[in-house]
Amino acid sequence: FSGVLAEDVLRALLELQDRLAAATAWAPGAGRNVTLRDVCYAPLNPAEPGVGDCAVSSVTQYFQNNGTRLALTATQDDGHNRGTVDWHDHLIYCV
Protein backbone atom coordinates (compact mmCIF):
# COMPACT_ATOMS: atom_id res chain seq x y z
CA PHE A 1 0.00 0.00 0.00
CA SER A 2 1.32 3.43 -0.90
CA GLY A 3 0.11 6.89 -1.83
CA VAL A 4 -3.21 7.78 -0.23
CA LEU A 5 -3.43 4.30 1.30
CA ALA A 6 -0.22 4.62 3.31
CA GLU A 7 -0.69 4.46 7.07
CA ASP A 8 0.84 7.89 7.66
CA VAL A 9 -1.60 9.43 5.15
CA LEU A 10 -4.56 7.68 6.80
CA ARG A 11 -3.43 9.00 10.20
CA ALA A 12 -3.10 12.52 8.75
CA LEU A 13 -6.64 12.22 7.34
CA LEU A 14 -7.93 11.21 10.78
CA GLU A 15 -6.25 14.26 12.33
CA LEU A 16 -7.68 16.55 9.64
CA GLN A 17 -11.18 15.15 10.15
CA ASP A 18 -10.88 15.76 13.90
CA ARG A 19 -9.79 19.36 13.32
CA LEU A 20 -12.62 19.97 10.85
CA ALA A 21 -15.15 18.44 13.25
CA ALA A 22 -14.01 20.90 15.94
CA ALA A 23 -13.94 23.96 13.65
CA THR A 24 -16.28 26.91 14.08
CA ALA A 25 -17.02 29.87 11.83
CA TRP A 26 -18.86 33.10 12.44
CA ALA A 27 -22.10 33.30 10.44
CA PRO A 28 -23.19 36.96 10.28
CA GLY A 29 -26.66 36.04 9.00
CA ALA A 30 -27.25 33.75 11.96
CA GLY A 31 -25.47 36.06 14.39
CA ARG A 32 -23.55 33.17 15.92
CA ASN A 33 -20.76 30.68 15.43
CA VAL A 34 -21.72 27.63 13.39
CA THR A 35 -20.17 24.20 13.61
CA LEU A 36 -20.20 20.99 11.63
CA ARG A 37 -23.40 20.00 13.45
CA ASP A 38 -25.16 22.94 11.77
CA VAL A 39 -24.28 21.92 8.23
CA CYS A 40 -23.65 18.17 8.22
CA TYR A 41 -25.80 15.50 6.65
CA ALA A 42 -27.06 13.36 9.53
CA PRO A 43 -29.74 11.03 8.14
CA LEU A 44 -30.08 8.96 11.33
CA ASN A 45 -30.53 11.98 13.61
CA PRO A 46 -31.51 15.00 11.49
CA ALA A 47 -33.27 16.94 14.28
CA GLU A 48 -30.41 17.14 16.81
CA PRO A 49 -27.23 15.84 15.16
CA GLY A 50 -24.05 15.46 17.13
CA VAL A 51 -20.71 15.40 15.33
CA GLY A 52 -20.77 11.59 15.55
CA ASP A 53 -24.08 11.56 13.65
CA CYS A 54 -22.65 13.34 10.61
CA ALA A 55 -22.21 11.11 7.58
CA VAL A 56 -18.54 10.85 6.63
CA SER A 57 -17.43 9.58 3.24
CA SER A 58 -13.79 8.73 3.75
CA VAL A 59 -11.49 5.74 3.55
CA THR A 60 -11.01 6.20 7.29
CA GLN A 61 -14.64 5.20 7.82
CA TYR A 62 -13.52 1.58 7.33
CA PHE A 63 -11.89 2.07 10.75
CA GLN A 64 -14.82 4.01 12.26
CA ASN A 65 -12.72 7.19 11.92
CA ASN A 66 -10.67 5.95 14.86
CA GLY A 67 -6.88 5.77 15.01
CA THR A 68 -6.99 3.04 17.66
CA ARG A 69 -8.97 0.80 15.33
CA LEU A 70 -6.52 1.55 12.52
CA ALA A 71 -3.70 0.28 14.76
CA LEU A 72 -5.41 -2.98 15.72
CA THR A 73 -3.83 -6.30 14.83
CA ALA A 74 -5.08 -9.84 15.32
CA THR A 75 -3.71 -13.34 15.02
CA GLN A 76 -5.35 -15.41 12.32
CA ASP A 77 -5.09 -19.16 11.88
CA ASP A 78 -6.48 -20.89 8.79
CA GLY A 79 -5.73 -24.38 10.06
CA HIS A 80 -2.40 -24.60 8.25
CA ASN A 81 -0.73 -21.23 8.76
CA ARG A 82 -0.75 -18.70 11.53
CA GLY A 83 -0.15 -15.01 10.93
CA THR A 84 -0.95 -11.49 11.99
CA VAL A 85 -3.53 -9.38 10.20
CA ASP A 86 -3.69 -5.59 10.40
CA TRP A 87 -5.34 -2.60 8.76
CA HIS A 88 -4.21 -3.70 5.27
CA ASP A 89 -6.14 -6.96 5.60
CA HIS A 90 -9.17 -5.21 7.07
CA LEU A 91 -9.30 -2.75 4.17
CA ILE A 92 -8.96 -5.50 1.56
CA TYR A 93 -11.72 -7.48 3.28
CA CYS A 94 -14.05 -4.47 3.33
CA VAL A 95 -13.58 -3.33 -0.24
JSON list of C-alpha atoms in Angstrom, two decimals:
[
{"chain": "A", "resi": 1, "resn": "PHE", "atom": "CA", "xyz": [0.00, 0.00, 0.00]},
{"chain": "A", "resi": 2, "resn": "SER", "atom": "CA", "xyz": [1.32, 3.43, -0.90]},
{"chain": "A", "resi": 3, "resn": "GLY", "atom": "CA", "xyz": [0.11, 6.89, -1.83]},
{"chain": "A", "resi": 4, "resn": "VAL", "atom": "CA", "xyz": [-3.21, 7.78, -0.23]},
{"chain": "A", "resi": 5, "resn": "LEU", "atom": "CA", "xyz": [-3.43, 4.30, 1.30]},
{"chain": "A", "resi": 6, "resn": "ALA", "atom": "CA", "xyz": [-0.22, 4.62, 3.31]},
{"chain": "A", "resi": 7, "resn": "GLU", "atom": "CA", "xyz": [-0.69, 4.46, 7.07]},
{"chain": "A", "resi": 8, "resn": "ASP", "atom": "CA", "xyz": [0.84, 7.89, 7.66]},
{"chain": "A", "resi": 9, "resn": "VAL", "atom": "CA", "xyz": [-1.60, 9.43, 5.15]},
{"chain": "A", "resi": 10, "resn": "LEU", "atom": "CA", "xyz": [-4.56, 7.68, 6.80]},
{"chain": "A", "resi": 11, "resn": "ARG", "atom": "CA", "xyz": [-3.43, 9.00, 10.20]},
{"chain": "A", "resi": 12, "resn": "ALA", "atom": "CA", "xyz": [-3.10, 12.52, 8.75]},
{"chain": "A", "resi": 13, "resn": "LEU", "atom": "CA", "xyz": [-6.64, 12.22, 7.34]},
{"chain": "A", "resi": 14, "resn": "LEU", "atom": "CA", "xyz": [-7.93, 11.21, 10.78]},
{"chain": "A", "resi": 15, "resn": "GLU", "atom": "CA", "xyz": [-6.25, 14.26, 12.33]},
{"chain": "A", "resi": 16, "resn": "LEU", "atom": "CA", "xyz": [-7.68, 16.55, 9.64]},
{"chain": "A", "resi": 17, "resn": "GLN", "atom": "CA", "xyz": [-11.18, 15.15, 10.15]},
{"chain": "A", "resi": 18, "resn": "ASP", "atom": "CA", "xyz": [-10.88, 15.76, 13.90]},
{"chain": "A", "resi": 19, "resn": "ARG", "atom": "CA", "xyz": [-9.79, 19.36, 13.32]},
{"chain": "A", "resi": 20, "resn": "LEU", "atom": "CA", "xyz": [-12.62, 19.97, 10.85]},
{"chain": "A", "resi": 21, "resn": "ALA", "atom": "CA", "xyz": [-15.15, 18.44, 13.25]},
{"chain": "A", "resi": 22, "resn": "ALA", "atom": "CA", "xyz": [-14.01, 20.90, 15.94]},
{"chain": "A", "resi": 23, "resn": "ALA", "atom": "CA", "xyz": [-13.94, 23.96, 13.65]},
{"chain": "A", "resi": 24, "resn": "THR", "atom": "CA", "xyz": [-16.28, 26.91, 14.08]},
{"chain": "A", "resi": 25, "resn": "ALA", "atom": "CA", "xyz": [-17.02, 29.87, 11.83]},
{"chain": "A", "resi": 26, "resn": "TRP", "atom": "CA", "xyz": [-18.86, 33.10, 12.44]},
{"chain": "A", "resi": 27, "resn": "ALA", "atom": "CA", "xyz": [-22.10, 33.30, 10.44]},
{"chain": "A", "resi": 28, "resn": "PRO", "atom": "CA", "xyz": [-23.19, 36.96, 10.28]},
{"chain": "A", "resi": 29, "resn": "GLY", "atom": "CA", "xyz": [-26.66, 36.04, 9.00]},
{"chain": "A", "resi": 30, "resn": "ALA", "atom": "CA", "xyz": [-27.25, 33.75, 11.96]},
{"chain": "A", "resi": 31, "resn": "GLY", "atom": "CA", "xyz": [-25.47, 36.06, 14.39]},
{"chain": "A", "resi": 32, "resn": "ARG", "atom": "CA", "xyz": [-23.55, 33.17, 15.92]},
{"chain": "A", "resi": 33, "resn": "ASN", "atom": "CA", "xyz": [-20.76, 30.68, 15.43]},
{"chain": "A", "resi": 34, "resn": "VAL", "atom": "CA", "xyz": [-21.72, 27.63, 13.39]},
{"chain": "A", "resi": 35, "resn": "THR", "atom": "CA", "xyz": [-20.17, 24.20, 13.61]},
{"chain": "A", "resi": 36, "resn": "LEU", "atom": "CA", "xyz": [-20.20, 20.99, 11.63]},
{"chain": "A", "resi": 37, "resn": "ARG", "atom": "CA", "xyz": [-23.40, 20.00, 13.45]},
{"chain": "A", "resi": 38, "resn": "ASP", "atom": "CA", "xyz": [-25.16, 22.94, 11.77]},
{"chain": "A", "resi": 39, "resn": "VAL", "atom": "CA", "xyz": [-24.28, 21.92, 8.23]},
{"chain": "A", "resi": 40, "resn": "CYS", "atom": "CA", "xyz": [-23.65, 18.17, 8.22]},
{"chain": "A", "resi": 41, "resn": "TYR", "atom": "CA", "xyz": [-25.80, 15.50, 6.65]},
{"chain": "A", "resi": 42, "resn": "ALA", "atom": "CA", "xyz": [-27.06, 13.36, 9.53]},
{"chain": "A", "resi": 43, "resn": "PRO", "atom": "CA", "xyz": [-29.74, 11.03, 8.14]},
{"chain": "A", "resi": 44, "resn": "LEU", "atom": "CA", "xyz": [-30.08, 8.96, 11.33]},
{"chain": "A", "resi": 45, "resn": "ASN", "atom": "CA", "xyz": [-30.53, 11.98, 13.61]},
{"chain": "A", "resi": 46, "resn": "PRO", "atom": "CA", "xyz": [-31.51, 15.00, 11.49]},
{"chain": "A", "resi": 47, "resn": "ALA", "atom": "CA", "xyz": [-33.27, 16.94, 14.28]},
{"chain": "A", "resi": 48, "resn": "GLU", "atom": "CA", "xyz": [-30.41, 17.14, 16.81]},
{"chain": "A", "resi": 49, "resn": "PRO", "atom": "CA", "xyz": [-27.23, 15.84, 15.16]},
{"chain": "A", "resi": 50, "resn": "GLY", "atom": "CA", "xyz": [-24.05, 15.46, 17.13]},
{"chain": "A", "resi": 51, "resn": "VAL", "atom": "CA", "xyz": [-20.71, 15.40, 15.33]},
{"chain": "A", "resi": 52, "resn": "GLY", "atom": "CA", "xyz": [-20.77, 11.59, 15.55]},
{"chain": "A", "resi": 53, "resn": "ASP", "atom": "CA", "xyz": [-24.08, 11.56, 13.65]},
{"chain": "A", "resi": 54, "resn": "CYS", "atom": "CA", "xyz": [-22.65, 13.34, 10.61]},
{"chain": "A", "resi": 55, "resn": "ALA", "atom": "CA", "xyz": [-22.21, 11.11, 7.58]},
{"chain": "A", "resi": 56, "resn": "VAL", "atom": "CA", "xyz": [-18.54, 10.85, 6.63]},
{"chain": "A", "resi": 57, "resn": "SER", "atom": "CA", "xyz": [-17.43, 9.58, 3.24]},
{"chain": "A", "resi": 58, "resn": "SER", "atom": "CA", "xyz": [-13.79, 8.73, 3.75]},
{"chain": "A", "resi": 59, "resn": "VAL", "atom": "CA", "xyz": [-11.49, 5.74, 3.55]},
{"chain": "A", "resi": 60, "resn": "THR", "atom": "CA", "xyz": [-11.01, 6.20, 7.29]},
{"chain": "A", "resi": 61, "resn": "GLN", "atom": "CA", "xyz": [-14.64, 5.20, 7.82]},
{"chain": "A", "resi": 62, "resn": "TYR", "atom": "CA", "xyz": [-13.52, 1.58, 7.33]},
{"chain": "A", "resi": 63, "resn": "PHE", "atom": "CA", "xyz": [-11.89, 2.07, 10.75]},
{"chain": "A", "resi": 64, "resn": "GLN", "atom": "CA", "xyz": [-14.82, 4.01, 12.26]},
{"chain": "A", "resi": 65, "resn": "ASN", "atom": "CA", "xyz": [-12.72, 7.19, 11.92]},
{"chain": "A", "resi": 66, "resn": "ASN", "atom": "CA", "xyz": [-10.67, 5.95, 14.86]},
{"chain": "A", "resi": 67, "resn": "GLY", "atom": "CA", "xyz": [-6.88, 5.77, 15.01]},
{"chain": "A", "resi": 68, "resn": "THR", "atom": "CA", "xyz": [-6.99, 3.04, 17.66]},
{"chain": "A", "resi": 69, "resn": "ARG", "atom": "CA", "xyz": [-8.97, 0.80, 15.33]},
{"chain": "A", "resi": 70, "resn": "LEU", "atom": "CA", "xyz": [-6.52, 1.55, 12.52]},
{"chain": "A", "resi": 71, "resn": "ALA", "atom": "CA", "xyz": [-3.70, 0.28, 14.76]},
{"chain": "A", "resi": 72, "resn": "LEU", "atom": "CA", "xyz": [-5.41, -2.98, 15.72]},
{"chain": "A", "resi": 73, "resn": "THR", "atom": "CA", "xyz": [-3.83, -6.30, 14.83]},
{"chain": "A", "resi": 74, "resn": "ALA", "atom": "CA", "xyz": [-5.08, -9.84, 15.32]},
{"chain": "A", "resi": 75, "resn": "THR", "atom": "CA", "xyz": [-3.71, -13.34, 15.02]},
{"chain": "A", "resi": 76, "resn": "GLN", "atom": "CA", "xyz": [-5.35, -15.41, 12.32]},
{"chain": "A", "resi": 77, "resn": "ASP", "atom": "CA", "xyz": [-5.09, -19.16, 11.88]},
{"chain": "A", "resi": 78, "resn": "ASP", "atom": "CA", "xyz": [-6.48, -20.89, 8.79]},
{"chain": "A", "resi": 79, "resn": "GLY", "atom": "CA", "xyz": [-5.73, -24.38, 10.06]},
{"chain": "A", "resi": 80, "resn": "HIS", "atom": "CA", "xyz": [-2.40, -24.60, 8.25]},
{"chain": "A", "resi": 81, "resn": "ASN", "atom": "CA", "xyz": [-0.73, -21.23, 8.76]},
{"chain": "A", "resi": 82, "resn": "ARG", "atom": "CA", "xyz": [-0.75, -18.70, 11.53]},
{"chain": "A", "resi": 83, "resn": "GLY", "atom": "CA", "xyz": [-0.15, -15.01, 10.93]},
{"chain": "A", "resi": 84, "resn": "THR", "atom": "CA", "xyz": [-0.95, -11.49, 11.99]},
{"chain": "A", "resi": 85, "resn": "VAL", "atom": "CA", "xyz": [-3.53, -9.38, 10.20]},
{"chain": "A", "resi": 86, "resn": "ASP", "atom": "CA", "xyz": [-3.69, -5.59, 10.40]},
{"chain": "A", "resi": 87, "resn": "TRP", "atom": "CA", "xyz": [-5.34, -2.60, 8.76]},
{"chain": "A", "resi": 88, "resn": "HIS", "atom": "CA", "xyz": [-4.21, -3.70, 5.27]},
{"chain": "A", "resi": 89, "resn": "ASP", "atom": "CA", "xyz": [-6.14, -6.96, 5.60]},
{"chain": "A", "resi": 90, "resn": "HIS", "atom": "CA", "xyz": [-9.17, -5.21, 7.07]},
{"chain": "A", "resi": 91, "resn": "LEU", "atom": "CA", "xyz": [-9.30, -2.75, 4.17]},
{"chain": "A", "resi": 92, "resn": "ILE", "atom": "CA", "xyz": [-8.96, -5.50, 1.56]},
{"chain": "A", "resi": 93, "resn": "TYR", "atom": "CA", "xyz": [-11.72, -7.48, 3.28]},
{"chain": "A", "resi": 94, "resn": "CYS", "atom": "CA", "xyz": [-14.05, -4.47, 3.33]},
{"chain": "A", "resi": 95, "resn": "VAL", "atom": "CA", "xyz": [-13.58, -3.33, -0.24]}
]
